[in-house]
Structures are given as structure tokens and as C-alpha cells.
mmCIF file of C-alpha atoms in Angstrom:
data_model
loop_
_atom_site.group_PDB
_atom_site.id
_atom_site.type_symbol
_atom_site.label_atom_id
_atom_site.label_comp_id
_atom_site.label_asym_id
_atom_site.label_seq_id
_atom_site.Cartn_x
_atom_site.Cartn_y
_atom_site.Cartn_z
ATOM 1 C CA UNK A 27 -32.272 41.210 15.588
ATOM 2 C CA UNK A 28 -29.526 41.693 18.608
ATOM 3 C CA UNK A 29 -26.501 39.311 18.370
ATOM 4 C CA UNK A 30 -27.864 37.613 21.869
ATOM 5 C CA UNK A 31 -30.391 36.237 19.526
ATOM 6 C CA UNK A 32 -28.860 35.282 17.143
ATOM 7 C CA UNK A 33 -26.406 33.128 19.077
ATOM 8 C CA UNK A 34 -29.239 31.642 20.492
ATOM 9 C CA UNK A 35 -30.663 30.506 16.938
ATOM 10 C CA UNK A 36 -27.281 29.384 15.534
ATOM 11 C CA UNK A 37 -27.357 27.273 18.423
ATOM 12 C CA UNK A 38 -30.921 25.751 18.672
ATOM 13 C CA UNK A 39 -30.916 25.136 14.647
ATOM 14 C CA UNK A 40 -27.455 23.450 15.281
ATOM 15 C CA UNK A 41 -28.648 21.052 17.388
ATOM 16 C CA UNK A 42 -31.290 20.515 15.649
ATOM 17 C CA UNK A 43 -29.326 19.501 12.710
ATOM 18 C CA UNK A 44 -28.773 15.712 13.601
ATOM 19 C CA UNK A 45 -31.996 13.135 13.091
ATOM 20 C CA UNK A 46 -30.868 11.668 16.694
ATOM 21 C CA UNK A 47 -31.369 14.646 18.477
ATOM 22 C CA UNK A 48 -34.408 15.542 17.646
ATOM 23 C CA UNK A 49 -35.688 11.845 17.656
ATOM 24 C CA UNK A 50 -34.270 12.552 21.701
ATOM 25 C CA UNK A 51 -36.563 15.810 21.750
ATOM 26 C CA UNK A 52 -39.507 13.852 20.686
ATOM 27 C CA UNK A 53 -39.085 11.369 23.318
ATOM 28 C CA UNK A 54 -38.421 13.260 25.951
ATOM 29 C CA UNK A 55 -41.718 14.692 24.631
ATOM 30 C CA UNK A 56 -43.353 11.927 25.684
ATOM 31 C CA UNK A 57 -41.715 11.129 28.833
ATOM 32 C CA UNK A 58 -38.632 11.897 30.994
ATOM 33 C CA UNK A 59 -35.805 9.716 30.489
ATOM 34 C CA UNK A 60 -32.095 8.836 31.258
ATOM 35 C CA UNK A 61 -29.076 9.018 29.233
ATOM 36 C CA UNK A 62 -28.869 5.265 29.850
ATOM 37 C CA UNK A 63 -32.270 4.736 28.265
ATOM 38 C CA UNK A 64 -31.861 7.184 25.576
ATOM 39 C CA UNK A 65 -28.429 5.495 24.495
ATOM 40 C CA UNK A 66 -30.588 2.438 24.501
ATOM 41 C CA UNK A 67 -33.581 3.411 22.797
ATOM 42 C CA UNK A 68 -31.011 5.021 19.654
ATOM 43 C CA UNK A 69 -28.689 1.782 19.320
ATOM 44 C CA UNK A 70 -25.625 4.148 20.462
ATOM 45 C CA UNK A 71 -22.792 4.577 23.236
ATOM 46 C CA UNK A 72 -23.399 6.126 26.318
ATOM 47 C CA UNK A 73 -20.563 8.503 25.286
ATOM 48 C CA UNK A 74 -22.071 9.262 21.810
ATOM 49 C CA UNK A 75 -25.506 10.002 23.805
ATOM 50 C CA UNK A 76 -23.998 12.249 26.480
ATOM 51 C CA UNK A 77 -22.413 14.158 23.806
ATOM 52 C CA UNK A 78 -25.755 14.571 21.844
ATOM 53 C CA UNK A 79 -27.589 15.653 25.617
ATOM 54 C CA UNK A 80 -25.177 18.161 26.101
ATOM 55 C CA UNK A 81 -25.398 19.775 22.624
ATOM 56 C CA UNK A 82 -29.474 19.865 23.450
ATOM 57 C CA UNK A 83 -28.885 21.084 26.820
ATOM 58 C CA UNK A 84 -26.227 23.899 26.007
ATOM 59 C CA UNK A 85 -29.297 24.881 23.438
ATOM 60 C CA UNK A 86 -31.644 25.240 26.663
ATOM 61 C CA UNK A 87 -33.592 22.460 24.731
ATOM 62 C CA UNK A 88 -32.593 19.533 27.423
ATOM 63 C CA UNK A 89 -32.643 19.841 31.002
ATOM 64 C CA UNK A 90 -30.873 16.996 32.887
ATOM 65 C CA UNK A 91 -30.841 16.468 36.903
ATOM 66 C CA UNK A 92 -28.480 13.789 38.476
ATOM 67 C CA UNK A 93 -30.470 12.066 41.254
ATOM 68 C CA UNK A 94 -27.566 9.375 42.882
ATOM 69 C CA UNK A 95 -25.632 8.127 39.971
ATOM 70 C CA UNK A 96 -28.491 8.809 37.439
ATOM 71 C CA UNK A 97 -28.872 11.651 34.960
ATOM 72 C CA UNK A 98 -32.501 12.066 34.330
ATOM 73 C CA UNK A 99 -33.268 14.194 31.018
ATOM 74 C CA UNK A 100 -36.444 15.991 30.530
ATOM 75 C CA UNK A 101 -37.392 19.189 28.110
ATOM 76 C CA UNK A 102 -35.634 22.428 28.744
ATOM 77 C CA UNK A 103 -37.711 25.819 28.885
ATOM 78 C CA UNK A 104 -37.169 26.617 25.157
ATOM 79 C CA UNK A 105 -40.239 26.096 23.107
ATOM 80 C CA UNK A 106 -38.575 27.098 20.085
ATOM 81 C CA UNK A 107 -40.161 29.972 19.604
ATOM 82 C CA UNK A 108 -37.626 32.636 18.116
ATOM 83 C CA UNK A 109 -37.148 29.568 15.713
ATOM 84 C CA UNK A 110 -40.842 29.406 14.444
ATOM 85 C CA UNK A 111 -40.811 32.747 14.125
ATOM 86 C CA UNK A 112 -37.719 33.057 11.511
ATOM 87 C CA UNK A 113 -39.401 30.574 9.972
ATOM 88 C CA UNK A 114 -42.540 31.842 9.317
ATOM 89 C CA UNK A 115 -40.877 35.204 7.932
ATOM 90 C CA UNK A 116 -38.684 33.236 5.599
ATOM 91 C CA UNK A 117 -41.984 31.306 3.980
ATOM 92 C CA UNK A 118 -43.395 34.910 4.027
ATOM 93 C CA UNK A 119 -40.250 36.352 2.292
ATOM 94 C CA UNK A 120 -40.374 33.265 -0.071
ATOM 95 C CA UNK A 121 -44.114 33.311 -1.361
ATOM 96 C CA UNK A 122 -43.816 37.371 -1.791
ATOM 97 C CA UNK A 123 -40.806 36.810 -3.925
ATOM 98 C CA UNK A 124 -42.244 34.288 -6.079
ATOM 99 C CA UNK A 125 -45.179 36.064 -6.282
ATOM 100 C CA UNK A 126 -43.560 38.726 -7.739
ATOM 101 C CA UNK A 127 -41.559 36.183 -10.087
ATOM 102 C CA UNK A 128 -45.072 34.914 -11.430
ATOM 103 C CA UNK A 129 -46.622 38.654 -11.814
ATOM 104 C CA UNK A 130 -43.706 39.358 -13.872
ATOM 105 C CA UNK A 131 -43.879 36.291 -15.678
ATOM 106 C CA UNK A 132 -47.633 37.359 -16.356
ATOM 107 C CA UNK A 133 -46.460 40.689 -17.353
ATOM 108 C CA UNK A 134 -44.760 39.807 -19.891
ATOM 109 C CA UNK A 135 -47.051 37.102 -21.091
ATOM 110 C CA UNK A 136 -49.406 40.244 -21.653
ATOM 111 C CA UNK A 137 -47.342 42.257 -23.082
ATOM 112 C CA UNK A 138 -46.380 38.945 -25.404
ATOM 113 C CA UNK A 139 -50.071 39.056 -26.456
ATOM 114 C CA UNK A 140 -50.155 43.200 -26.871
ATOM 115 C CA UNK A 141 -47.737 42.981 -29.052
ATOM 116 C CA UNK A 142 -48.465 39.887 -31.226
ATOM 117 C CA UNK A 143 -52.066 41.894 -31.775
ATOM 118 C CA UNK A 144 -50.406 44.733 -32.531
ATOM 119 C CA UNK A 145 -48.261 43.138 -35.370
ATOM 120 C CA UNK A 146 -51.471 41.654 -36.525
ATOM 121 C CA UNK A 147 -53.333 44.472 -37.018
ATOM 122 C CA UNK B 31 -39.746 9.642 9.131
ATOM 123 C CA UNK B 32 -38.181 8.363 6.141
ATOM 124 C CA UNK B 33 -34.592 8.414 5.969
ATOM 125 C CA UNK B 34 -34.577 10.744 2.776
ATOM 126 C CA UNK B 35 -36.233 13.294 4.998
ATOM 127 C CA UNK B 36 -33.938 13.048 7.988
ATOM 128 C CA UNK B 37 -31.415 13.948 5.916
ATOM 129 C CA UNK B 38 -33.162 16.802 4.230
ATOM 130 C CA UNK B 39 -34.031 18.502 7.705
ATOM 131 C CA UNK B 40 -30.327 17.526 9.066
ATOM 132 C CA UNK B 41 -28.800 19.691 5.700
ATOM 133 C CA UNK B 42 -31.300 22.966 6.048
ATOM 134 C CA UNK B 43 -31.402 22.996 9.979
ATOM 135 C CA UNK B 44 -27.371 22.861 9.654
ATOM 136 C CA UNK B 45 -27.874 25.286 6.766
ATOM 137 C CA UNK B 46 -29.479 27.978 9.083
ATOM 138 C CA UNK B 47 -27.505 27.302 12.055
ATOM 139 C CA UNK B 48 -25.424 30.320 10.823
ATOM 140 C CA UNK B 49 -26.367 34.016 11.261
ATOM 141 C CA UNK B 50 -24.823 35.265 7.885
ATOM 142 C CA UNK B 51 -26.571 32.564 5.929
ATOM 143 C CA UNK B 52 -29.993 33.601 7.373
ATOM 144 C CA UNK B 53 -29.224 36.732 6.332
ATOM 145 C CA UNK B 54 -28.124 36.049 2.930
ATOM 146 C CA UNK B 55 -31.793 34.039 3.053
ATOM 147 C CA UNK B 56 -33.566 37.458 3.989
ATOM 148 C CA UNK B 57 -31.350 39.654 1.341
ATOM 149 C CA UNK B 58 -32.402 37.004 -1.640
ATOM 150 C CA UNK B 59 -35.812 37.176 -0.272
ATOM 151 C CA UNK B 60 -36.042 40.938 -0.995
ATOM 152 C CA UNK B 61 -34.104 40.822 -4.626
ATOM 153 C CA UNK B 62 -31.525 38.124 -6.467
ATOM 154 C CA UNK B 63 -28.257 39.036 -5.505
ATOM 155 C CA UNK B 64 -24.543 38.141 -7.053
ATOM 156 C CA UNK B 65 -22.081 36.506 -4.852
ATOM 157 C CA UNK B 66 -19.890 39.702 -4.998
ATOM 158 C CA UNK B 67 -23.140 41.819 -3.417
ATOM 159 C CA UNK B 68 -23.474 39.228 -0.680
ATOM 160 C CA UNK B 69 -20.001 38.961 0.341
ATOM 161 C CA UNK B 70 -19.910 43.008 0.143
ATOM 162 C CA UNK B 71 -23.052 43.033 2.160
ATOM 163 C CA UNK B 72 -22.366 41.224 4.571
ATOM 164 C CA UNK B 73 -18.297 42.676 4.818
ATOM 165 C CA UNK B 74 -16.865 39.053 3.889
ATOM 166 C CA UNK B 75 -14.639 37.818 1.471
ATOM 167 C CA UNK B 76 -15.511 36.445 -1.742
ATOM 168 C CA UNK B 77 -14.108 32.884 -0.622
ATOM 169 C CA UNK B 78 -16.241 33.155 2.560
ATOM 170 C CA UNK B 79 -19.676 33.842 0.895
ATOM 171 C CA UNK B 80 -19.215 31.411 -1.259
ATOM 172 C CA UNK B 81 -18.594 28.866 0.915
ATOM 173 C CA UNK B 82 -21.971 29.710 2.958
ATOM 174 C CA UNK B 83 -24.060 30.330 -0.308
ATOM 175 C CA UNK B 84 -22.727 26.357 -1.216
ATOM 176 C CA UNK B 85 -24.538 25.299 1.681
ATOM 177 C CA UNK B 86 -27.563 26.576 1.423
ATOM 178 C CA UNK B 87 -27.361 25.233 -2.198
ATOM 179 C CA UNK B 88 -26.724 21.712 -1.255
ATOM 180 C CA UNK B 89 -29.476 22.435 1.175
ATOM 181 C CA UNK B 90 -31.905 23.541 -1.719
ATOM 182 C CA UNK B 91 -32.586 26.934 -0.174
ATOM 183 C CA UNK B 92 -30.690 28.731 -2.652
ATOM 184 C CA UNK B 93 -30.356 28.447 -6.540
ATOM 185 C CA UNK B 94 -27.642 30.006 -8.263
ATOM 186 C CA UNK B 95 -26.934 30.679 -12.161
ATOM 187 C CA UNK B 96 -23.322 31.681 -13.893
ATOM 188 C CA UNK B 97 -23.885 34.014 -16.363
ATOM 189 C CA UNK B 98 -20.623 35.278 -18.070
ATOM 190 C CA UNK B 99 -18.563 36.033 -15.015
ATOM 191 C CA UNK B 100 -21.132 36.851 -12.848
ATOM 192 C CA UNK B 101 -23.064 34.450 -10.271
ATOM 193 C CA UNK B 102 -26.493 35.216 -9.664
ATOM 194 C CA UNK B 103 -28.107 33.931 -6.756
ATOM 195 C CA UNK B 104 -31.776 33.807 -5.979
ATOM 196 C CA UNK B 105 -34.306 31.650 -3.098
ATOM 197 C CA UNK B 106 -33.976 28.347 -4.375
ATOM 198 C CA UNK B 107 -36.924 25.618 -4.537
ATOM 199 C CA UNK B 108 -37.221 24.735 -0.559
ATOM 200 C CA UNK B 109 -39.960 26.553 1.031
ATOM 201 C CA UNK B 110 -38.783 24.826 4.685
ATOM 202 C CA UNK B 111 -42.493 23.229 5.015
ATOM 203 C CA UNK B 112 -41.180 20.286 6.789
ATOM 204 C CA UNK B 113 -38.814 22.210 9.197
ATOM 205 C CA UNK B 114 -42.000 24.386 10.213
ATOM 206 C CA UNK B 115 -44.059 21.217 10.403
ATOM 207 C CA UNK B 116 -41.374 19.657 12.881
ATOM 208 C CA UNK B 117 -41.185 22.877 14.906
ATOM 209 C CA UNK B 118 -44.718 23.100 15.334
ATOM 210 C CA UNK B 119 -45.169 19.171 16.268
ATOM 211 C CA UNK B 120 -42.143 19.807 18.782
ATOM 212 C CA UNK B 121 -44.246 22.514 20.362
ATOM 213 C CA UNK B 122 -47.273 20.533 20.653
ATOM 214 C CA UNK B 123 -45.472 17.894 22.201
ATOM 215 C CA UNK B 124 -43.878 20.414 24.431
ATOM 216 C CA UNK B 125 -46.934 22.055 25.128
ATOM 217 C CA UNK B 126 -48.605 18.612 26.169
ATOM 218 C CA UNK B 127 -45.626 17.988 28.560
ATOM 219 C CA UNK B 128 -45.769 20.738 30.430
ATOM 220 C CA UNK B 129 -49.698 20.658 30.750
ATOM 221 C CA UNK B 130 -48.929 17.682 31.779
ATOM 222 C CA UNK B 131 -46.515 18.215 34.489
ATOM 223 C CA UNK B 132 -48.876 21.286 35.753
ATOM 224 C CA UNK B 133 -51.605 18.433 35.920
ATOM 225 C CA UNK B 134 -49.180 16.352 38.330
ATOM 226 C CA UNK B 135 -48.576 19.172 40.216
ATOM 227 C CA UNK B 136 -52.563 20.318 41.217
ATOM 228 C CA UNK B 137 -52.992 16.286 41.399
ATOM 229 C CA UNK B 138 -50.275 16.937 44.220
ATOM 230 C CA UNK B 139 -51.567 20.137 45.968
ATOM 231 C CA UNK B 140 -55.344 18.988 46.364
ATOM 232 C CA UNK B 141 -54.047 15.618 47.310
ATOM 233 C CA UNK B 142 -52.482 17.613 50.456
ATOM 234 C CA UNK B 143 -55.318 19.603 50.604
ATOM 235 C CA UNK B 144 -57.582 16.408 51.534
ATOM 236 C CA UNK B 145 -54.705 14.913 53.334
ATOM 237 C CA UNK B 146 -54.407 18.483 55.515
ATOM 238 C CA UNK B 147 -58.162 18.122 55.736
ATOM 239 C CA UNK B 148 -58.081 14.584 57.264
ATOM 240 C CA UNK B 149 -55.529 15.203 59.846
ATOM 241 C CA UNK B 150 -57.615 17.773 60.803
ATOM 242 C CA UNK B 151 -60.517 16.102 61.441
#
């Protein structure tokens, strides 16, 4: 994986690592809307929510456009794709590995039996 | 979303928000590892890995056992269903938003299309 990449993930995981800002994604899934609203519509400070937009936007997650003395908020181009991806692997890495936990757990469970035949005969 | 939840997803999405601890993630997913390995591994000092690998504990993602001096660590319990199942809702939503805005825009073009057609005749 190039380092571009993976500057890219530590950022979009970041910001999705706070319940507020990804309750903002899912409403701007729904509709545009502006930081004024979205402070609103979260019970916070316009300051707190401008932070929170800029840590989506840096991620390419938010877009925002100031039309007159409004900043409108809508989606950014990332469809978190690099990010399904990993995780996909990682649930692929993890059933593989305890897979391999239970075959060896099974293994032994036969051998278990083998052996306890064995000592009866 | 229940607040339980929220938190879960904020600890693991902050948990992989790093590019060592993804990779630590992959290594355990190929074989159980000591803390010594990782932080040889991945060129970092003992203090340093296990600072990362106590994060992805507290996230659930890793499990670790002391036995004598040594720390084993292996893929804990989390298999990161929910963080898959809110990246794939986010790309529906996405998905949906940007049909949608494709919509408004071919609403828009045949409107001026008719429009171009009525001036005409």
C-alpha cells in the first residue's frame, strides 16, 4: 500500500472516529446543509461544528461552498472506498485465522480420541 | 444508534486511524505475535508498540496474554461488523445523493431543452 494511501486512511478513519461526525455525514446524506443548521440539529456551538466540518472536509468527506455569508455543506467525492476495502480484508484475515484456530482445536480433539482408543485397546 | 455503540465505533475507527496499528492488525492476522516481534517489525520501540497494541485492546481488536515474560498477542474478539455495516450504509446514502443530484441535473437540461424548443417556435 503507498504511504499516499495510507495518509488518506489515517485520515478518513480519524474523522470518522467521533459519533457527531458521522451523524453530520448521514445528514448531509440526506440533504445539503449549513454549518448553522448542523450546529443546530447536534445541540453544539457554531465553533465546535466548524471544527468538526473541517476535520470531514480535510478528509475529502465534506465539501462546503460559501454563497454570501453562508457556508453550505454537502458530501465530498470520497465514497469511502479504500476504507471498505481494508475492511473487508481484515474480516477476511480474521475468519481465516480463526478458522485455522478451530481446525487446530479439532486436531487435537482427534488426536484426543486416537489416543484415548489407543490406551484402550 | 445506541449510545453503547457510538462509543464502540468512536474507539475502533480511532483505533485504525493509524497506519502501524493496521499493520500490526494484518501481521496478527497471519500468526500471534509478541510485543517484542511487533515493535521489531515494524522498527519501533518497545514503549511505542505497546502503546498502539493498548489501543486496539481497549478497542477489542486485539487480545493479549502474559505468559512468563513474554506477551503474546493475537486478533482479539471484534470482527468490525458494525464499522463495515456503517461504511456500507454511508455509501448507499452517498450513492442515493449523487443519483440524486444527476436526477436534478437532466431535470435541468431537458427543462432547457423544451424551453429552447418554445422560443423557437
Amino acid at each position: 500500500m503507498v504511504q499516499y494511501s495510507k495518509a488518506r486512511l489515517d485520515a478518513s478513519f480519524a474523522a470518522l472516529s467521533d459519533a457527531t461526525r458521522r451523524g453530520v455525514l448521514e445528514q448531509l446524506g440526506r440533504a445539503d446543509a449549513s454549518i448553522t443548521d448542523l450546529a443546530d440539529k447536534f445541540h453544539m456551538s457554531l465553533t465546535g461544528m466548524k471544527k468538526h466540518v473541517g476535520v470531514l472536509e480535510r478528509a475529502g468527506l465534506v465539501a462546503t461552498e460559501k454563497v454570501g455569508r453562508v457556508r453550505t455543506c454537502k458530501l465530498g467525492p470520497r465514497r469511502l472506498e479504500d476504507e471498505t476495502a481494508w475492511l473487508e480484508r481484515y474480516r477476511q484475515l480474521w475468519d481465516a485465522r480463526f478458522d485455522a484456530l478451530d481446525q487446530v482445536v479439532e486436531e487435537l480433539k482427534r488426536k484426543e480420541k486416537v489416543d484415548g482408543r489407543k490406551k484402550r485397546e
